[in-house]
Tab-separated table of C-alpha atoms in Angstrom:
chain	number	residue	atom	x	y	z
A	1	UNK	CA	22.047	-2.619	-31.910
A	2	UNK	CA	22.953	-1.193	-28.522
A	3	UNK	CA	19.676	0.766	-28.569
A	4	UNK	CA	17.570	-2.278	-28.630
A	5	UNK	CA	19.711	-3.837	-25.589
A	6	UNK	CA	19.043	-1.008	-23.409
A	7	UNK	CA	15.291	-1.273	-24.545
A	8	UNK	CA	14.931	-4.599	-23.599
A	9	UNK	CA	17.063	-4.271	-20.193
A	10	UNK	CA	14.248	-1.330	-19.763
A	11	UNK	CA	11.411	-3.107	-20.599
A	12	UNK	CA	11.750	-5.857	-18.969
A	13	UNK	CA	12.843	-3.738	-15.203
A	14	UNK	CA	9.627	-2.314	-15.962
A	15	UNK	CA	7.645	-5.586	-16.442
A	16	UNK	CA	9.438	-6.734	-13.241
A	17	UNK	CA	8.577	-3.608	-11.433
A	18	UNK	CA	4.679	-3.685	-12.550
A	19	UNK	CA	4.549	-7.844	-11.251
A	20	UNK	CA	5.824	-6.598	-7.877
A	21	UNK	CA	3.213	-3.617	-7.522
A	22	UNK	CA	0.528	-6.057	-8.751
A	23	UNK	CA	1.450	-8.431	-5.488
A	24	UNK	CA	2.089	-5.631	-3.295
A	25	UNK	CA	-1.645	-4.583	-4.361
A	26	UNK	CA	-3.188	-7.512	-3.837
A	27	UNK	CA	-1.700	-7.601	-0.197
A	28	UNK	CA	-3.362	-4.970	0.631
A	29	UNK	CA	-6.968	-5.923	-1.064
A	30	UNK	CA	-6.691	-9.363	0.840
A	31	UNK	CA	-6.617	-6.669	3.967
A	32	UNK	CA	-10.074	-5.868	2.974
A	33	UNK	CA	-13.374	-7.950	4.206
A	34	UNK	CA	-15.194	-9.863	1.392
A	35	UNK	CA	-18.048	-6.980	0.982
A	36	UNK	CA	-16.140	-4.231	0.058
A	37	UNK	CA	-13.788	-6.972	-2.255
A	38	UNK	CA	-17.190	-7.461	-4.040
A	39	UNK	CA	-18.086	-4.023	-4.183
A	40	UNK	CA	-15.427	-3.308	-6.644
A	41	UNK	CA	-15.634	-6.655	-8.346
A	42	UNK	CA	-13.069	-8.566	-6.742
A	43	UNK	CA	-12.834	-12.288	-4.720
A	44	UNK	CA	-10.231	-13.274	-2.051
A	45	UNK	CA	-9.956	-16.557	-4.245
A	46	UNK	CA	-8.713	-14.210	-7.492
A	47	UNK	CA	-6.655	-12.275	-5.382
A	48	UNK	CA	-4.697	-15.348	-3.740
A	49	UNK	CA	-4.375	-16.954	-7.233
A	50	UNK	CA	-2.499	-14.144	-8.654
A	51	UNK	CA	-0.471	-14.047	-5.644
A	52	UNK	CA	0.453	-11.292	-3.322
A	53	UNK	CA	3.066	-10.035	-1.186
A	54	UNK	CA	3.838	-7.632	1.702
A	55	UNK	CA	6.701	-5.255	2.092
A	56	UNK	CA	7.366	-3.559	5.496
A	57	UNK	CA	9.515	-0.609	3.789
């Protein structure tokens, strides 16, 4: 029983953790100019529906 708690608290600090990397990432692809976002199969439209976030530390 107390296995599965601390496998859930895990799981889901790691869920929050990969959502918060995902916007970070996505900050820094909106830095880019719309050529090279199409050159790896990407649009600034996507990119601001999924959301995105900057973090200065």
């Amino acid at each position: 029983m107390s296995v599965n708690i601390f496998q859930n608290a895990f799981d889901r600090l790691v869920n929050a953790r990969e959502r918060q990397v995902r916007r970070y990432v996505n900050g820094a692809l909106l830095a880019m100019d719309d050529a090279q976002l199409k050159s790896i199969g990407r649009t600034r439209e996507e990119l601001q529906r999924e959301g995105a976030q900057a973090y200065f530390f």
